[in-house]
PDB file of C-alpha atoms in Angstrom:
ATOM      1  CA  MET A   1      31.620  -5.558  14.458  1.00 87.00           C
ATOM      2  CA  HIS A   2      28.230  -6.662  15.259  1.00 93.00           C
ATOM      3  CA  PRO A   3      25.416  -5.103  12.928  1.00 95.00           C
ATOM      4  CA  PHE A   4      23.775  -3.868  15.774  1.00 96.00           C
ATOM      5  CA  ASP A   5      27.169  -1.990  16.546  1.00 95.00           C
ATOM      6  CA  GLU A   6      27.144  -0.852  13.052  1.00 95.00           C
ATOM      7  CA  ARG A   7      23.714   0.558  13.412  1.00 96.00           C
ATOM      8  CA  LEU A   8      24.684   2.618  16.305  1.00 96.00           C
ATOM      9  CA  ALA A   9      27.635   4.165  14.719  1.00 95.00           C
ATOM     10  CA  ALA A  10      25.412   4.507  11.103  1.00 96.00           C
ATOM     11  CA  LEU A  11      22.931   6.679  13.555  1.00 95.00           C
ATOM     12  CA  GLY A  12      25.821   8.502  15.220  1.00 96.00           C
ATOM     13  CA  LEU A  13      24.701   7.307  18.168  1.00 95.00           C
ATOM     14  CA  THR A  14      27.559   6.633  21.137  1.00 93.00           C
ATOM     15  CA  LEU A  15      26.473   4.362  24.159  1.00 95.00           C
ATOM     16  CA  PRO A  16      27.373   5.684  27.462  1.00 94.00           C
ATOM     17  CA  PRO A  17      29.662   3.364  29.635  1.00 92.00           C
ATOM     18  CA  ALA A  18      27.510   0.754  31.466  1.00 90.00           C
ATOM     19  CA  ARG A  19      27.533   1.495  34.998  1.00 84.00           C
ATOM     20  CA  ASP A  20      27.436  -0.871  37.970  1.00 83.00           C
ATOM     21  CA  ALA A  21      24.738  -0.506  40.609  1.00 83.00           C
ATOM     22  CA  ILE A  22      25.307   2.047  43.348  1.00 82.00           C
ATOM     23  CA  TYR A  23      22.792   0.384  45.961  1.00 85.00           C
ATOM     24  CA  ALA A  24      22.036  -3.149  46.693  1.00 89.00           C
ATOM     25  CA  TYR A  25      20.572  -4.543  43.419  1.00 92.00           C
ATOM     26  CA  LYS A  26      22.268  -5.693  40.018  1.00 94.00           C
ATOM     27  CA  LYS A  27      21.794  -3.874  36.735  1.00 96.00           C
ATOM     28  CA  THR A  28      20.733  -7.048  35.242  1.00 97.00           C
ATOM     29  CA  ILE A  29      19.589 -10.547  36.259  1.00 97.00           C
ATOM     30  CA  GLN A  30      19.276 -13.543  33.995  1.00 97.00           C
ATOM     31  CA  VAL A  31      16.919 -16.094  34.357  1.00 98.00           C
ATOM     32  CA  GLY A  32      17.036 -18.849  31.492  1.00 97.00           C
ATOM     33  CA  THR A  33      17.060 -16.764  28.346  1.00 98.00           C
ATOM     34  CA  THR A  34      15.153 -13.796  29.978  1.00 98.00           C
ATOM     35  CA  LEU A  35      17.524 -10.696  31.224  1.00 98.00           C
ATOM     36  CA  TYR A  36      15.978  -8.367  33.227  1.00 98.00           C
ATOM     37  CA  VAL A  37      17.148  -4.918  33.387  1.00 98.00           C
ATOM     38  CA  SER A  38      16.894  -2.448  35.821  1.00 97.00           C
ATOM     39  CA  GLY A  39      15.595   1.001  35.830  1.00 97.00           C
ATOM     40  CA  HIS A  40      17.700   3.823  34.125  1.00 97.00           C
ATOM     41  CA  VAL A  41      17.411   7.211  34.962  1.00 97.00           C
ATOM     42  CA  SER A  42      17.518  10.406  32.556  1.00 97.00           C
ATOM     43  CA  THR A  43      20.674  13.167  33.540  1.00 97.00           C
ATOM     44  CA  ILE A  44      17.582  15.348  32.066  1.00 98.00           C
ATOM     45  CA  LEU A  45      15.949  16.518  35.500  1.00 98.00           C
ATOM     46  CA  GLY A  46      12.757  18.305  35.894  1.00 98.00           C
ATOM     47  CA  ARG A  47       8.818  17.350  35.601  1.00 98.00           C
ATOM     48  CA  LEU A  48       6.804  16.827  32.614  1.00 97.00           C
ATOM     49  CA  GLY A  49       3.829  19.541  32.429  1.00 97.00           C
ATOM     50  CA  HIS A  50       5.786  21.841  34.949  1.00 97.00           C
ATOM     51  CA  ASP A  51       9.166  22.583  33.425  1.00 95.00           C
ATOM     52  CA  LEU A  52       9.498  20.248  30.737  1.00 97.00           C
ATOM     53  CA  ASP A  53       7.632  19.725  27.552  1.00 97.00           C
ATOM     54  CA  VAL A  54       7.117  16.192  25.548  1.00 98.00           C
ATOM     55  CA  ALA A  55      10.086  16.867  22.958  1.00 98.00           C
ATOM     56  CA  VAL A  56      12.705  17.004  26.058  1.00 98.00           C
ATOM     57  CA  GLY A  57      10.966  13.895  27.667  1.00 98.00           C
ATOM     58  CA  ALA A  58      11.403  12.405  24.797  1.00 98.00           C
ATOM     59  CA  ASN A  59      15.163  12.965  24.647  1.00 98.00           C
ATOM     60  CA  ALA A  60      15.247  11.867  28.646  1.00 98.00           C
ATOM     61  CA  ALA A  61      13.527   8.501  27.320  1.00 98.00           C
ATOM     62  CA  ARG A  62      15.979   8.180  24.594  1.00 98.00           C
ATOM     63  CA  GLU A  63      18.908   8.652  26.991  1.00 98.00           C
ATOM     64  CA  CYS A  64      17.497   5.973  29.091  1.00 98.00           C
ATOM     65  CA  ALA A  65      17.358   3.478  26.237  1.00 98.00           C
ATOM     66  CA  LEU A  66      21.011   4.040  25.225  1.00 98.00           C
ATOM     67  CA  GLY A  67      21.858   3.112  28.660  1.00 97.00           C
ATOM     68  CA  ILE A  68      19.601   0.196  28.673  1.00 98.00           C
ATOM     69  CA  ILE A  69      21.359  -0.849  25.525  1.00 98.00           C
ATOM     70  CA  SER A  70      24.760  -0.446  27.033  1.00 98.00           C
ATOM     71  CA  THR A  71      24.152  -2.194  30.061  1.00 98.00           C
ATOM     72  CA  VAL A  72      22.396  -5.545  27.762  1.00 98.00           C
ATOM     73  CA  ARG A  73      25.838  -5.511  25.731  1.00 97.00           C
ATOM     74  CA  ALA A  74      27.573  -5.277  28.480  1.00 97.00           C
ATOM     75  CA  SER A  75      26.073  -7.881  30.447  1.00 96.00           C
ATOM     76  CA  LEU A  76      25.796 -10.308  27.665  1.00 97.00           C
ATOM     77  CA  GLY A  77      29.431  -9.599  26.303  1.00 96.00           C
ATOM     78  CA  GLY A  78      28.260  -8.018  22.936  1.00 96.00           C
ATOM     79  CA  PHE A  79      25.221  -8.417  21.051  1.00 97.00           C
ATOM     80  CA  ASP A  80      25.704 -12.341  19.959  1.00 97.00           C
ATOM     81  CA  ARG A  81      23.744 -13.562  22.221  1.00 97.00           C
ATOM     82  CA  PHE A  82      20.946 -10.902  22.245  1.00 98.00           C
ATOM     83  CA  SER A  83      17.497 -11.860  20.664  1.00 98.00           C
ATOM     84  CA  ARG A  84      14.795  -9.171  21.252  1.00 98.00           C
ATOM     85  CA  PHE A  85      13.289  -6.845  23.585  1.00 98.00           C
ATOM     86  CA  ILE A  86      10.241  -8.066  24.801  1.00 98.00           C
ATOM     87  CA  LYS A  87       8.885  -5.169  27.555  1.00 98.00           C
ATOM     88  CA  LEU A  88       9.783  -1.691  28.515  1.00 98.00           C
ATOM     89  CA  THR A  89       8.142  -0.180  31.450  1.00 98.00           C
ATOM     90  CA  GLY A  90       8.721   4.000  31.330  1.00 98.00           C
ATOM     91  CA  ILE A  91       7.858   6.108  34.316  1.00 98.00           C
ATOM     92  CA  VAL A  92       7.591   9.372  33.659  1.00 98.00           C
ATOM     93  CA  HIS A  93       7.856  12.507  36.524  1.00 98.00           C
ATOM     94  CA  ALA A  94       4.881  14.209  35.735  1.00 98.00           C
ATOM     95  CA  THR A  95       2.211  16.734  37.211  1.00 97.00           C
ATOM     96  CA  PRO A  96      -0.778  15.175  38.173  1.00 97.00           C
ATOM     97  CA  ASP A  97      -2.881  16.404  35.248  1.00 97.00           C
ATOM     98  CA  PHE A  98       0.040  15.432  32.510  1.00 98.00           C
ATOM     99  CA  THR A  99      -1.380  13.005  30.280  1.00 97.00           C
ATOM    100  CA  GLN A 100       1.138  12.192  27.257  1.00 98.00           C
ATOM    101  CA  HIS A 101       3.272   9.799  28.782  1.00 98.00           C
ATOM    102  CA  PRO A 102       3.191   7.232  26.141  1.00 98.00           C
ATOM    103  CA  HIS A 103       4.748  10.379  23.752  1.00 98.00           C
ATOM    104  CA  VAL A 104       7.586  10.577  26.436  1.00 98.00           C
ATOM    105  CA  ILE A 105       8.141   7.033  25.972  1.00 98.00           C
ATOM    106  CA  ASN A 106       8.237   7.088  22.208  1.00 98.00           C
ATOM    107  CA  GLY A 107      11.360   8.190  22.631  1.00 98.00           C
ATOM    108  CA  ALA A 108      12.753   4.840  23.815  1.00 98.00           C
ATOM    109  CA  SER A 109      10.555   2.985  21.863  1.00 98.00           C
ATOM    110  CA  ASN A 110      11.054   4.567  18.263  1.00 98.00           C
ATOM    111  CA  MET A 111      14.897   4.403  18.718  1.00 97.00           C
ATOM    112  CA  LEU A 112      14.864   0.887  19.716  1.00 98.00           C
ATOM    113  CA  VAL A 113      13.035   0.047  16.375  1.00 98.00           C
ATOM    114  CA  GLU A 114      15.567   2.360  14.334  1.00 97.00           C
ATOM    115  CA  ILE A 115      18.558   0.469  15.959  1.00 97.00           C
ATOM    116  CA  PHE A 116      17.153  -3.159  16.346  1.00 98.00           C
ATOM    117  CA  GLY A 117      14.412  -3.604  13.647  1.00 97.00           C
ATOM    118  CA  ASP A 118      11.892  -6.137  14.436  1.00 98.00           C
ATOM    119  CA  ALA A 119      13.876  -7.077  17.618  1.00 98.00           C
ATOM    120  CA  GLY A 120      13.416  -3.750  18.911  1.00 98.00           C
ATOM    121  CA  TYR A 121       9.357  -4.246  19.303  1.00 98.00           C
ATOM    122  CA  HIS A 122       8.474  -4.832  22.433  1.00 98.00           C
ATOM    123  CA  ALA A 123       5.166  -4.514  24.948  1.00 98.00           C
ATOM    124  CA  ARG A 124       5.242  -1.776  27.256  1.00 98.00           C
ATOM    125  CA  SER A 125       3.851   0.533  29.700  1.00 98.00           C
ATOM    126  CA  ALA A 126       4.099   4.165  30.314  1.00 98.00           C
ATOM    127  CA  ILE A 127       3.321   5.745  33.572  1.00 98.00           C
ATOM    128  CA  GLY A 128       3.414   8.647  35.705  1.00 98.00           C
ATOM    129  CA  VAL A 129       4.433   9.400  39.064  1.00 98.00           C
ATOM    130  CA  GLY A 130       5.123  12.373  41.235  1.00 97.00           C
ATOM    131  CA  SER A 131       8.470  11.777  41.723  1.00 97.00           C
ATOM    132  CA  LEU A 132      11.775  10.081  40.286  1.00 97.00           C
ATOM    133  CA  PRO A 133      15.460   9.334  41.875  1.00 94.00           C
ATOM    134  CA  ASN A 134      17.218  12.678  42.140  1.00 94.00           C
ATOM    135  CA  GLY A 135      14.401  14.594  40.125  1.00 97.00           C
ATOM    136  CA  CYS A 136      14.913  12.664  36.909  1.00 98.00           C
ATOM    137  CA  ALA A 137      12.475  12.932  34.552  1.00 98.00           C
ATOM    138  CA  VAL A 138      12.366   9.506  33.116  1.00 98.00           C
ATOM    139  CA  GLU A 139      13.246   6.038  34.248  1.00 98.00           C
ATOM    140  CA  ILE A 140      12.555   2.675  32.128  1.00 98.00           C
ATOM    141  CA  GLU A 141      13.555  -0.938  32.851  1.00 98.00           C
ATOM    142  CA  ALA A 142      13.618  -3.598  30.633  1.00 98.00           C
ATOM    143  CA  ILE A 143      13.200  -7.250  29.860  1.00 98.00           C
ATOM    144  CA  VAL A 144      15.122  -8.743  27.074  1.00 98.00           C
ATOM    145  CA  GLU A 145      14.928 -12.094  25.387  1.00 98.00           C
ATOM    146  CA  THR A 146      18.579 -13.628  24.698  1.00 98.00           C
ATOM    147  CA  VAL A 147      19.849 -16.617  22.990  1.00 94.00           C
ATOM    148  CA  ALA A 148      20.586 -19.384  25.149  1.00 80.00           C
TER     149      ALA A 148
END
């Protein structure tokens, strides 16, 4: 078992099944040693600053991160070719006056560091929008470095 799989198990985390894209795009595109991971949405629905608080939003971000990890593992055939996370873009479904986007996306960022250590640290953007697909609370996309 790969050490990252062991770490997931030690933390009591179970990855969701990696799903195929349902529209005209791919879940991942590999260019050289860079893996671009399409946005993953939460099953938690609602809008931050209206019917959801930061704690629920952070849980939604963690859920997105677990989906991204599952997609990365499936795309690479395991973690042997994984090197590190490069960047996350976190998108929060929020009211116009909501300003805690970074705190929401910290749910994903903190979990990546908890699982992957230094390889989980990444550059990041956290933005708010008026709507997301199907009313989900959070969407996150990632850029990952792989071993050639």
